[in-house]
Amino acid sequence: MTTPTNPPRPLANDELAMLIRLLRTQRQWSQEQLAGISGVNVRTVQRAERGEGANLHTRRALAQAFELSNIDVLNTPMQVPTAEEIEAKQKAFERDYRTLTATKVVSARALGGLARDCHADHSWMAFEPSPIVETAFAALLDYLRDFRDCADDVPEVEKIGMYADMQRYLDELAAHGTTVLAATDDPLMRFGGALGSDPVRVRILYLGLFPTTATPDSFAVPRKAKMSFT
């Protein structure tokens, strides 16, 4: 069993500042973007990162924004890593993840073109959505996948209607203050089961839904992926 480097204890204000800054920069977020995603004032984020502390509500909001498994993790005693351990984790992150430039999706035709050139997609919502927003994003993804699967066989005149349907959901998401961001990458994917284990390049379309006031310029995605068949 590995002995912890440091015993668990509450975070000091300067340690909280370092952790928030690390989690934010790993995601390529600005302070304004973190504020928008977490729902706290940008000055609150700035004070926390200056080492001036943060109250219970702010710590919970930040934990939710970073998608930490326990929203009270920033309020409870923890094993504080050393500077060397933090540096090692940062290097491991850079080794395992690639940072992609994000593009705002406003046109269904452009989105359809991205989907047609990809083998698969990965999507997520960077905040807790309302039921209307969640439903609209899910419907957009359904239409997009149907389009990708049949784009080569559908007459151009029928594609016009498919573009219109996707545009309707893009416009609905925009009307509710959200923006779809897209990026593509060609990671190595390892397929398990009967197909063997040799990695192959697969083009993946990444789609994230963000508050319009907190859209990042980029996001991190895994360099490698694995898919198993049962």
Coordinates of C-alpha atoms in Angstrom, one line a residue:
M1 CA 0.0 0.0 0.0
T2 CA 1.3 3.5 -0.9
T3 CA 1.6 5.9 2.0
P4 CA 0.1 9.3 1.3
T5 CA 2.7 12.0 0.8
N6 CA 0.7 14.4 3.0
P7 CA -2.1 13.6 5.5
P8 CA -5.6 14.8 4.6
R9 CA -6.4 18.4 5.8
P10 CA -8.5 21.3 4.7
L11 CA -7.2 23.4 1.8
A12 CA -5.5 26.6 2.7
N13 CA -6.7 29.6 0.6
D14 CA -3.5 29.6 -1.5
E15 CA -3.8 25.9 -2.1
L16 CA -7.5 26.3 -3.2
A17 CA -6.3 29.1 -5.6
M18 CA -3.7 26.8 -7.1
L19 CA -6.2 23.9 -7.5
I20 CA -8.9 26.1 -9.1
R21 CA -6.3 27.6 -11.5
L22 CA -5.0 24.2 -12.4
L23 CA -8.4 22.7 -13.1
R24 CA -9.4 25.7 -15.1
T25 CA -6.3 25.9 -17.3
Q26 CA -6.4 22.1 -17.9
R27 CA -9.8 22.8 -19.5
Q28 CA -8.5 25.8 -21.5
W29 CA -11.1 28.0 -19.8
S30 CA -10.8 31.7 -19.1
Q31 CA -11.9 33.1 -15.7
E32 CA -14.9 34.5 -17.4
Q33 CA -15.8 31.1 -18.9
L34 CA -15.5 29.4 -15.5
A35 CA -17.7 32.1 -14.0
G36 CA -20.4 31.5 -16.6
I37 CA -20.3 27.8 -16.3
S38 CA -20.4 27.8 -12.5
G39 CA -22.9 30.6 -12.2
V40 CA -20.7 32.7 -9.9
N41 CA -19.5 36.2 -10.4
V42 CA -16.2 36.6 -12.3
R43 CA -14.8 38.7 -9.5
T44 CA -15.5 35.8 -7.1
V45 CA -13.4 33.5 -9.3
Q46 CA -10.6 36.1 -9.5
R47 CA -10.6 36.5 -5.7
A48 CA -10.4 32.7 -5.2
E49 CA -7.5 32.5 -7.6
R50 CA -5.7 35.3 -5.8
G51 CA -5.8 33.2 -2.6
E52 CA -8.5 35.3 -0.9
G53 CA -10.7 32.3 -0.2
A54 CA -14.2 31.2 -1.3
N55 CA -17.4 30.4 0.7
L56 CA -19.2 27.1 0.8
H57 CA -21.6 28.0 -2.1
T58 CA -18.8 29.1 -4.4
R59 CA -16.7 26.0 -3.7
R60 CA -19.7 23.8 -4.5
A61 CA -20.5 25.7 -7.7
L62 CA -16.9 25.4 -8.8
A63 CA -16.8 21.7 -8.1
Q64 CA -19.9 21.2 -10.2
A65 CA -18.5 23.2 -13.0
F66 CA -15.4 21.0 -13.0
E67 CA -17.6 17.9 -12.9
L68 CA -16.0 16.6 -9.7
S69 CA -17.8 13.6 -8.3
N70 CA -18.4 15.2 -4.9
I71 CA -19.6 18.8 -4.9
D72 CA -18.2 19.2 -1.3
V73 CA -14.7 17.9 -2.3
L74 CA -13.3 21.5 -2.0
N75 CA -14.8 21.9 1.5
T76 CA -13.6 18.7 3.1
P77 CA -10.1 17.6 4.2
M78 CA -8.0 16.1 1.4
Q79 CA -4.6 14.9 0.7
V80 CA -2.9 17.9 -0.8
P81 CA -0.4 17.0 -3.5
T82 CA 3.2 18.3 -3.5
A83 CA 4.4 20.6 -6.3
E84 CA 6.2 17.6 -7.8
E85 CA 3.0 15.5 -7.8
I86 CA 1.1 18.3 -9.5
E87 CA 3.8 18.6 -12.2
A88 CA 3.7 14.9 -12.8
K89 CA -0.1 15.0 -13.1
Q90 CA 0.1 17.9 -15.6
K91 CA 2.6 15.9 -17.7
A92 CA 0.4 12.9 -17.6
F93 CA -2.6 15.0 -18.7
E94 CA -0.7 16.4 -21.6
R95 CA 0.5 12.9 -22.6
D96 CA -3.1 11.4 -22.5
Y97 CA -5.1 14.3 -23.9
R98 CA -5.0 16.6 -26.9
T99 CA -6.3 20.1 -27.0
L100 CA -8.5 20.9 -29.9
T101 CA -9.6 24.3 -31.2
A102 CA -13.4 24.7 -30.9
T103 CA -15.6 26.1 -33.6
K104 CA -19.1 27.6 -33.0
V105 CA -21.8 25.8 -34.9
V106 CA -24.4 28.1 -36.3
S107 CA -25.2 26.4 -39.6
A108 CA -26.8 23.0 -40.1
R109 CA -25.1 22.6 -43.4
A110 CA -21.7 23.1 -41.9
L111 CA -22.6 20.7 -39.1
G112 CA -23.8 18.1 -41.6
G113 CA -20.5 18.4 -43.5
L114 CA -18.5 17.7 -40.4
A115 CA -20.7 14.7 -39.5
R116 CA -20.4 13.3 -43.0
D117 CA -16.6 13.2 -42.8
C118 CA -16.5 11.5 -39.4
H119 CA -16.9 7.9 -38.3
A120 CA -18.3 8.6 -34.9
D121 CA -19.2 11.4 -32.5
H122 CA -18.8 12.2 -28.8
S123 CA -21.1 14.8 -27.2
W124 CA -21.6 16.4 -23.8
M125 CA -23.2 19.4 -22.0
A126 CA -20.9 21.6 -20.0
F127 CA -23.6 22.7 -17.5
E128 CA -26.9 21.5 -16.0
P129 CA -29.4 22.2 -18.7
S130 CA -33.1 22.9 -18.5
P131 CA -35.4 20.1 -19.8
I132 CA -36.1 22.1 -23.0
V133 CA -32.4 22.6 -23.8
E134 CA -31.6 19.0 -23.0
T135 CA -34.4 17.7 -25.3
A136 CA -33.4 20.1 -28.1
F137 CA -29.7 19.0 -27.9
A138 CA -30.7 15.3 -27.9
A139 CA -32.9 15.8 -30.9
L140 CA -30.2 17.6 -32.8
L141 CA -27.8 14.7 -32.1
D142 CA -30.4 12.2 -33.3
Y143 CA -30.9 14.1 -36.6
L144 CA -27.2 14.5 -37.0
R145 CA -26.5 10.8 -36.6
D146 CA -29.3 9.9 -39.0
F147 CA -27.8 12.3 -41.5
R148 CA -24.3 10.9 -41.2
D149 CA -25.6 7.3 -41.7
C150 CA -27.5 8.1 -44.9
A151 CA -25.9 11.2 -46.3
D152 CA -24.3 9.3 -49.2
D153 CA -27.6 7.7 -50.3
V154 CA -30.0 10.5 -49.8
P155 CA -30.9 12.8 -52.8
E156 CA -29.8 16.4 -52.4
V157 CA -33.4 17.6 -52.4
E158 CA -34.2 15.5 -49.4
K159 CA -31.1 16.8 -47.6
I160 CA -32.7 20.3 -47.6
G161 CA -35.4 19.1 -45.3
M162 CA -32.8 17.4 -43.0
Y163 CA -30.8 20.6 -42.9
A164 CA -33.9 22.5 -42.0
D165 CA -34.7 20.2 -39.1
M166 CA -31.2 20.5 -37.7
Q167 CA -31.2 24.2 -38.1
R168 CA -34.5 24.5 -36.2
Y169 CA -32.8 22.8 -33.2
L170 CA -29.7 24.9 -33.5
D171 CA -31.8 28.0 -33.4
E172 CA -33.8 26.8 -30.5
L173 CA -30.6 26.2 -28.5
A174 CA -29.3 29.6 -29.4
A175 CA -32.6 31.2 -28.3
H176 CA -32.1 29.6 -24.9
G177 CA -28.6 31.1 -24.5
T178 CA -26.6 28.1 -25.5
T179 CA -24.0 27.4 -28.2
V180 CA -22.8 24.2 -29.8
L181 CA -19.1 23.9 -30.2
A182 CA -17.5 21.4 -32.6
A183 CA -14.0 20.0 -33.2
T184 CA -12.7 16.9 -35.1
D185 CA -9.8 14.7 -34.3
D186 CA -8.2 11.4 -35.6
P187 CA -7.3 9.5 -32.4
L188 CA -5.9 6.0 -32.3
M189 CA -8.8 3.7 -31.4
R190 CA -8.3 0.1 -30.2
F191 CA -11.1 -2.3 -30.9
G192 CA -11.5 -5.3 -28.7
G193 CA -13.1 -8.6 -29.4
A194 CA -13.0 -10.4 -32.7
L195 CA -11.8 -7.4 -34.6
G196 CA -8.4 -7.6 -32.9
S197 CA -6.4 -5.1 -30.9
D198 CA -4.3 -3.2 -33.4
P199 CA -5.1 0.5 -33.1
V200 CA -6.5 2.4 -36.1
R201 CA -7.1 6.0 -36.9
V202 CA -10.8 7.0 -36.5
R203 CA -12.1 10.5 -37.2
I204 CA -14.4 11.6 -34.4
L205 CA -16.6 14.7 -34.2
Y206 CA -16.7 16.2 -30.8
L207 CA -19.8 18.3 -29.9
G208 CA -20.1 20.3 -26.7
L209 CA -23.0 22.4 -25.5
F210 CA -22.0 25.5 -23.6
P211 CA -23.6 28.7 -22.2
T212 CA -23.3 31.3 -24.9
T213 CA -21.6 33.6 -22.4
A214 CA -19.0 31.0 -21.5
T215 CA -17.8 29.3 -24.7
P216 CA -14.2 28.2 -24.5
D217 CA -11.8 28.5 -27.4
S218 CA -10.7 24.9 -27.1
F219 CA -11.2 21.7 -25.1
A220 CA -9.2 18.6 -24.3
V221 CA -10.0 15.1 -25.6
P222 CA -8.3 11.7 -25.1
R223 CA -5.5 10.9 -27.5
K224 CA -6.5 7.3 -27.6
A225 CA -9.8 5.4 -27.2
K226 CA -11.0 1.9 -26.8
M227 CA -14.2 0.2 -28.1
S228 CA -15.3 -3.2 -27.1
F229 CA -17.8 -5.5 -28.8
T230 CA -19.6 -8.2 -26.8

